[in-house]
Amino acid sequence: MIYLDHAATTPVPPEVADIVRDTLVNHYGNPSSQYPFGQEAKALVARCRETVADALGCKAEQLVFTSCGTESDNWALRLAAYRARHGGRHIVTTAVEHSAVLETCRQLEQDGCAVTYLKPDRSGRITAAQVAAALRGDTFLVSVMLVNNETGCVFPVREIADTLRARGSEALLHTDAVQGFLKVPFRADTLGADLISVSGHKIGAPKGVGALYLGERVKNARPLLAGGGQEAGLRSGTEATAQLAGFAEAVRLRSAGLEASLSHLAAVKAYALERLLAIEGVVRVGEGEAPHILSVSLVGYPSANIVEELGAQGICVSAGSACHRGRASHVYEAMGLDKRVKAGVLRVSFGPETTREEIDALADALRAHRDTRFPML
Ligand code: PLP
């Protein structure tokens, strides 16, 4: 199999799988239990938090573990709305956020909030000036992702933070960094965001674990789950120790070879761009800078058919975010792409082990598809 869909999810390295298994089988104590076997599990959770916080560039106590990026996004928006319940009503976000942010915004609209959805330009970019122009006196939250999951565009979160301060805005800044963590280097303590969402399964951890960074300004956040008081009382529920151990190990592995891995990704992406754009009828979509995501279009050829045909040959790419499950992507819609370009969009995303031979196989299969099928439009 040739797996070129690392933005959807990533393979779990054997070292990570071993630690997950070892934790499940040998260290299954409940971190809240008072005897040593339980306290060892508690210490394990503390070590995992240190490791992930270190890679994120924050203090361990500023990090709350969650079950996924979606949960982190939902919670970030809801806690900001609750905090502003006596004053702010307005949210600024983008039309190209992940559905975890967009659908939460829609629910908050039903609860009486007003939301401004900023549109990207045709290259997929959003600017700090757009955010500045959308701010209102009652804006309590700006939520702008760090890396778009379909185009790979990196949004100017640091500049947006500076703009908010310069304008004297009290709004909290949330960034969904699910596609940015350990791909586009940043430190939570200098990024300027108050809330940062990340997810384990995009970096080699098992599915079912994520984290939310809560910055200095987010004091007394409303707990997500009430109960036994785990996660400093902010998210009750017995800790998912095996997932956390896997998350920390994945972070350790990715961090250790980060520089080499990022330059490998950049080289693979440049090669893929060269090979794919050499196919007549293929154009680039957006100008994403993230090293692991490339969006192209085989103009006029429905991407669902391409994904199916390539999939049958063992080549995994995506027609956009895996979450759309075949529906047209709101991201390409918001970019105002031509109908025929939009029809043929493919997202190709890379991992540390992706090889040039795999890119060659993709390019050959795509060329064969073009030669043997008719464009629908
Ligand atoms: N945000 C972005 C940008 C994503 O790409 C994804 C997953 O595709 C998510 C949030 C959701 O993360 P999870 O799958 O961990 O819920």
Coordinates of C-alpha atoms and ligand atoms in Angstrom, one line a residue:
M1 CA 0.0 0.0 0.0
I2 CA 1.1 3.5 -0.7
Y3 CA -0.2 5.8 2.0
L4 CA -0.3 9.5 1.0
D5 CA -3.0 10.7 3.3
H6 CA -1.1 11.7 6.4
A7 CA -3.3 14.8 7.0
A8 CA -6.2 12.3 7.6
T9 CA -4.3 10.2 10.0
T10 CA -0.8 8.7 10.4
P11 CA 0.6 5.2 10.9
V12 CA 1.5 4.3 14.5
P13 CA 5.3 3.5 14.7
P14 CA 6.1 0.1 16.3
E15 CA 7.8 1.9 19.3
V16 CA 4.5 3.7 20.0
A17 CA 2.4 0.6 19.6
D18 CA 4.8 -1.3 22.0
I19 CA 4.4 1.4 24.7
V20 CA 0.6 1.5 24.3
R21 CA 0.4 -2.3 24.7
D22 CA 2.8 -2.3 27.6
T23 CA 0.7 0.3 29.4
L24 CA -2.5 -1.6 28.7
V25 CA -1.1 -4.9 29.9
N26 CA 1.3 -4.0 32.6
H27 CA 0.5 -0.5 33.9
Y28 CA -3.3 -0.4 33.9
G29 CA -3.7 1.1 37.3
N30 CA -6.1 4.0 37.8
P31 CA -4.1 7.2 38.4
S32 CA -6.6 8.1 41.1
S33 CA -5.9 5.0 43.1
Q34 CA -3.8 5.6 46.2
Y35 CA -1.7 2.4 46.3
P36 CA 1.7 2.4 44.5
F37 CA 0.3 0.7 41.3
G38 CA -2.2 3.6 40.9
Q39 CA 0.4 6.2 41.8
E40 CA 2.7 4.9 39.2
A41 CA 0.0 5.4 36.6
K42 CA -0.4 9.0 37.9
A43 CA 3.3 9.6 37.5
L44 CA 3.1 8.2 34.0
V45 CA 0.4 10.8 33.1
A46 CA 2.5 13.5 34.6
R47 CA 5.5 12.5 32.5
C48 CA 3.4 12.4 29.4
R49 CA 2.1 15.9 30.1
E50 CA 5.7 17.1 30.6
T51 CA 6.7 15.6 27.2
V52 CA 3.8 17.0 25.2
A53 CA 4.0 20.4 26.9
D54 CA 7.7 20.6 26.3
A55 CA 7.2 20.0 22.5
L56 CA 4.4 22.5 22.5
G57 CA 6.5 25.1 24.3
C58 CA 4.4 25.6 27.4
K59 CA 4.2 24.6 31.1
A60 CA 2.8 21.2 31.9
E61 CA 0.0 22.8 34.0
Q62 CA -1.2 24.7 31.0
L63 CA -2.0 21.5 29.1
V64 CA -5.2 19.5 29.4
F65 CA -5.5 16.2 27.8
T66 CA -8.6 15.5 25.7
S67 CA -9.9 12.7 23.5
C68 CA -9.2 14.4 20.2
G69 CA -8.7 17.6 18.3
T70 CA -12.4 17.9 17.8
E71 CA -13.0 17.9 21.5
S72 CA -10.2 20.5 22.0
D73 CA -11.8 22.8 19.4
N74 CA -15.3 22.4 20.8
W75 CA -14.2 23.1 24.3
A76 CA -12.0 26.1 23.4
L77 CA -14.9 27.8 21.7
R78 CA -17.5 27.0 24.3
L79 CA -15.3 28.0 27.2
A80 CA -14.6 31.4 25.5
A81 CA -18.4 31.8 25.0
Y82 CA -19.2 31.0 28.6
R83 CA -16.5 33.4 29.8
A84 CA -18.0 36.2 27.7
R85 CA -21.7 35.3 28.6
H86 CA -22.3 38.7 30.3
G87 CA -20.7 40.8 27.5
G88 CA -19.3 39.7 24.2
R89 CA -21.5 38.2 21.5
H90 CA -19.2 38.2 18.4
I91 CA -16.8 35.7 17.1
V92 CA -14.4 36.1 14.2
T93 CA -13.3 32.9 12.4
T94 CA -12.6 31.8 8.9
A95 CA -14.8 30.0 6.3
V96 CA -12.1 27.3 6.0
E97 CA -11.8 26.0 9.5
H98 CA -12.2 22.4 10.3
S99 CA -15.8 21.4 10.9
A100 CA -15.0 21.0 14.6
V101 CA -14.7 24.8 14.7
L102 CA -17.4 25.6 12.1
E103 CA -20.1 23.4 13.5
T104 CA -19.4 24.7 17.0
C105 CA -19.7 28.2 15.7
R106 CA -23.1 27.3 14.1
Q107 CA -24.3 26.0 17.5
L108 CA -23.1 29.2 19.2
E109 CA -25.0 31.2 16.6
Q110 CA -28.2 29.3 17.6
D111 CA -27.3 30.4 21.2
G112 CA -27.3 34.0 20.2
C113 CA -23.7 34.7 19.1
A114 CA -22.9 36.5 15.9
V115 CA -20.1 35.0 13.8
T116 CA -18.0 36.5 11.0
Y117 CA -16.6 33.9 8.6
L118 CA -13.5 35.4 6.8
K119 CA -13.1 34.2 3.3
P120 CA -9.6 33.3 1.9
D121 CA -8.3 34.6 -1.4
R122 CA -7.9 32.2 -4.3
S123 CA -4.5 31.1 -3.0
G124 CA -6.2 30.0 0.2
R125 CA -4.7 32.8 2.4
I126 CA -6.2 34.8 5.2
T127 CA -4.6 38.0 6.5
A128 CA -4.3 39.7 9.9
A129 CA -5.8 42.8 8.2
Q130 CA -9.0 40.8 7.4
V131 CA -9.2 39.9 11.1
A132 CA -8.6 43.5 12.2
A133 CA -11.4 44.7 9.8
A134 CA -13.9 42.2 11.2
L135 CA -13.3 43.1 14.9
R136 CA -16.2 44.6 16.8
G137 CA -16.3 46.0 20.3
D138 CA -18.1 42.9 21.5
T139 CA -15.8 40.4 19.8
F140 CA -14.9 37.9 22.5
L141 CA -13.1 35.3 20.4
V142 CA -11.0 35.0 17.3
S143 CA -10.5 31.4 16.1
V144 CA -8.1 31.0 13.2
M145 CA -6.3 27.7 12.4
L146 CA -2.6 27.5 12.1
V147 CA -2.5 25.2 9.1
N148 CA -5.4 24.5 6.8
N149 CA -5.9 20.8 6.5
E150 CA -6.9 20.9 2.8
T151 CA -4.6 23.4 1.3
G152 CA -1.7 23.4 3.7
C153 CA -1.8 27.2 4.0
V154 CA -0.2 28.6 7.1
F155 CA -2.2 31.4 8.7
P156 CA -0.5 34.3 10.4
V157 CA -1.6 33.5 14.0
R158 CA 1.3 35.4 15.6
E159 CA 0.5 38.5 13.5
I160 CA -3.2 38.2 14.4
A161 CA -2.3 38.1 18.1
D162 CA -0.2 41.3 17.7
T163 CA -3.1 42.9 15.8
L164 CA -5.5 42.1 18.6
R165 CA -3.2 43.6 21.2
A166 CA -2.5 46.7 19.0
R167 CA -6.2 47.2 18.7
G168 CA -6.7 46.9 22.4
S169 CA -9.1 44.0 21.8
E170 CA -9.9 41.8 24.8
A171 CA -10.9 38.9 22.5
L172 CA -9.3 35.5 23.2
L173 CA -7.4 34.0 20.4
H174 CA -7.9 30.3 19.6
T175 CA -5.9 28.4 17.1
D176 CA -6.6 24.9 15.8
A177 CA -3.0 23.7 15.5
V178 CA -4.0 20.1 14.7
Q179 CA -2.2 20.2 11.4
G180 CA 0.6 22.4 12.6
F181 CA 1.9 20.6 15.7
L182 CA 5.4 19.2 14.9
K183 CA 5.0 20.1 11.2
V184 CA 5.2 23.9 11.3
P185 CA 7.3 24.8 14.3
F186 CA 5.9 27.1 16.9
R187 CA 6.0 27.6 20.6
A188 CA 2.8 28.1 22.6
D189 CA 4.5 30.6 24.9
T190 CA 5.4 32.9 22.0
L191 CA 2.6 32.2 19.4
G192 CA 0.3 34.7 21.2
A193 CA -2.7 32.4 21.2
D194 CA -4.7 31.9 24.4
L195 CA -6.0 28.5 23.4
I196 CA -4.3 25.9 21.2
S197 CA -5.8 22.6 20.0
V198 CA -3.7 19.6 19.0
S199 CA -4.4 15.9 18.2
G200 CA -2.3 12.8 18.7
H201 CA -3.2 10.8 15.6
K202 CA -1.8 13.3 13.2
I203 CA 1.7 12.7 14.5
G204 CA 1.9 8.9 15.0
A205 CA 0.0 8.5 18.2
P206 CA -3.1 6.3 18.5
K207 CA -6.5 7.8 17.7
G208 CA -8.5 9.0 20.8
V209 CA -6.1 11.5 22.3
G210 CA -5.6 15.2 22.0
A211 CA -4.8 18.3 24.1
L212 CA -5.8 21.9 24.7
Y213 CA -3.4 24.5 25.8
L214 CA -4.9 27.1 28.1
G215 CA -2.8 30.3 28.3
E216 CA -2.3 32.8 31.1
R217 CA -5.4 34.8 30.3
V218 CA -7.7 31.8 30.4
K219 CA -8.1 31.7 34.2
N220 CA -10.9 29.7 35.9
A221 CA -12.0 28.1 32.7
R222 CA -15.3 26.3 32.8
P223 CA -14.7 22.6 33.1
L224 CA -15.6 20.5 30.1
L225 CA -16.7 17.5 32.1
A226 CA -17.7 17.5 35.8
G227 CA -16.9 14.4 37.9
G228 CA -13.9 13.0 39.7
G229 CA -11.8 16.1 39.1
Q230 CA -9.1 14.7 36.9
E231 CA -7.1 17.1 34.6
A232 CA -6.9 19.7 37.4
G233 CA -10.7 19.6 37.7
L234 CA -11.1 20.8 34.1
R235 CA -11.9 17.5 32.4
S236 CA -13.1 14.7 34.6
G237 CA -12.9 11.1 33.5
T238 CA -10.3 8.4 34.2
E239 CA -7.2 9.2 32.2
A240 CA -6.6 7.3 29.0
T241 CA -3.2 6.2 30.2
A242 CA -2.3 4.0 27.2
Q243 CA -3.2 6.6 24.7
L244 CA -1.3 9.2 26.7
A245 CA 1.7 7.0 26.8
G246 CA 1.4 6.6 23.0
F247 CA 1.0 10.3 22.5
A248 CA 4.1 11.1 24.5
E249 CA 6.2 8.5 22.7
A250 CA 5.0 9.7 19.3
V251 CA 5.9 13.3 20.3
R252 CA 9.3 12.1 21.5
L253 CA 10.0 10.3 18.2
R254 CA 8.8 13.2 16.0
S255 CA 10.7 15.8 18.1
A256 CA 13.9 13.9 18.0
G257 CA 14.3 13.9 14.3
L258 CA 12.3 17.1 13.7
E259 CA 14.7 19.1 11.6
A260 CA 15.6 16.2 9.3
S261 CA 12.0 15.1 9.0
L262 CA 10.8 18.6 8.1
S263 CA 13.4 19.0 5.4
H264 CA 12.6 15.5 4.1
L265 CA 8.9 16.5 3.9
A266 CA 9.7 19.7 2.1
A267 CA 11.9 17.8 -0.4
V268 CA 9.1 15.2 -1.0
K269 CA 6.5 17.9 -1.5
A270 CA 8.7 19.8 -4.0
Y271 CA 9.3 16.5 -5.9
A272 CA 5.5 15.7 -5.8
L273 CA 4.7 19.2 -7.1
E274 CA 7.2 18.7 -10.0
R275 CA 5.9 15.2 -10.9
L276 CA 2.2 16.0 -10.6
L277 CA 2.3 19.4 -12.4
A278 CA 4.2 17.7 -15.3
I279 CA 0.9 15.8 -16.0
E280 CA -1.1 17.7 -18.6
G281 CA -4.4 18.8 -17.0
V282 CA -3.1 19.0 -13.4
V283 CA -2.9 22.3 -11.7
R284 CA -1.9 23.3 -8.2
V285 CA -4.7 24.4 -5.8
G286 CA -3.8 27.1 -3.2
E287 CA -0.3 27.9 -2.2
G288 CA 0.0 26.0 1.0
E289 CA 3.4 26.3 2.7
A290 CA 3.1 23.5 5.2
P291 CA 5.6 20.8 4.3
H292 CA 3.3 17.8 4.5
I293 CA 0.2 18.9 2.5
L294 CA -0.2 19.5 -1.2
S295 CA -3.4 20.2 -3.0
V296 CA -3.7 19.7 -6.8
S297 CA -6.6 19.2 -9.3
L298 CA -6.9 17.0 -12.3
V299 CA -9.2 19.6 -13.9
G300 CA -12.6 18.3 -14.8
Y301 CA -12.1 14.7 -13.6
P302 CA -14.3 14.0 -10.5
S303 CA -12.0 13.5 -7.6
A304 CA -14.3 10.9 -6.0
N305 CA -13.6 8.6 -9.0
I306 CA -9.9 9.2 -8.9
V307 CA -9.7 8.5 -5.2
E308 CA -11.7 5.3 -5.7
E309 CA -9.6 4.1 -8.7
L310 CA -6.3 4.9 -7.0
G311 CA -7.6 3.3 -3.8
A312 CA -8.3 0.1 -5.7
Q313 CA -4.6 0.1 -6.7
G314 CA -3.5 0.6 -3.1
I315 CA -2.7 4.3 -3.4
C316 CA -4.4 6.3 -0.6
V317 CA -5.0 10.0 -1.3
S318 CA -7.9 12.2 -0.5
A319 CA -10.4 14.3 -2.3
G320 CA -10.1 16.8 0.6
S321 CA -10.6 16.4 4.3
A322 CA -11.5 12.8 5.3
C323 CA -14.3 14.3 7.3
H324 CA -16.3 15.4 4.2
R325 CA -16.9 11.7 3.2
G326 CA -17.5 12.6 -0.4
R327 CA -19.3 15.9 0.1
A328 CA -18.0 19.0 -1.7
S329 CA -15.4 20.7 0.4
H330 CA -16.3 24.1 2.0
V331 CA -12.6 25.1 1.8
Y332 CA -12.4 24.9 -2.0
E333 CA -15.8 26.5 -2.2
A334 CA -14.7 29.5 -0.1
M335 CA -11.6 29.9 -2.2
G336 CA -13.9 30.6 -5.2
L337 CA -12.3 27.9 -7.4
D338 CA -13.5 27.4 -10.9
K339 CA -16.1 24.6 -11.1
R340 CA -13.9 22.3 -13.1
V341 CA -10.8 22.8 -10.9
K342 CA -13.0 22.2 -7.8
A343 CA -14.3 18.9 -9.3
G344 CA -10.8 17.4 -9.6
V345 CA -9.2 18.4 -6.3
L346 CA -6.9 15.9 -4.7
R347 CA -5.1 16.3 -1.4
V348 CA -1.8 14.5 -1.1
S349 CA -0.2 14.5 2.3
F350 CA 3.2 13.1 3.3
G351 CA 4.9 11.6 6.3
P352 CA 8.5 11.1 7.5
E353 CA 8.7 7.7 5.6
T354 CA 7.2 8.9 2.3
T355 CA 9.5 8.1 -0.6
R356 CA 10.0 9.5 -4.2
E357 CA 9.1 6.0 -5.5
E358 CA 5.7 6.4 -3.9
I359 CA 5.3 9.8 -5.6
D360 CA 6.3 8.3 -8.9
A361 CA 3.6 5.6 -8.5
L362 CA 1.0 8.2 -7.7
A363 CA 2.0 10.3 -10.8
D364 CA 1.9 7.2 -13.0
A365 CA -1.6 6.2 -11.7
L366 CA -2.9 9.7 -12.1
R367 CA -1.7 10.0 -15.7
A368 CA -3.2 6.6 -16.5
H369 CA -6.5 7.8 -15.0
R370 CA -6.5 10.8 -17.2
D371 CA -5.6 8.7 -20.3
T372 CA -8.3 6.1 -19.7
R373 CA -11.2 8.1 -18.3
F374 CA -13.2 11.0 -19.7
P375 CA -13.6 14.3 -17.9
M376 CA -17.2 14.6 -16.7
L377 CA -17.4 18.4 -17.1
Ligands
PLP1 N1 -8.7 20.3 13.1 C1 -8.0 20.0 11.9 C2 -7.4 21.1 11.2 C3 -8.0 18.7 11.5 O1 -7.3 18.4 10.3 C4 -8.6 17.7 12.2 C5 -8.6 16.3 11.7 O2 -8.7 16.1 10.5 C6 -9.3 18.0 13.4 C7 -9.3 19.4 13.8 C8 -10.0 17.0 14.2 O3 -9.0 16.2 14.9 P1 -9.5 14.8 15.5 O4 -9.6 13.9 14.3 O5 -8.4 14.5 16.5 O6 -10.8 15.0 16.1

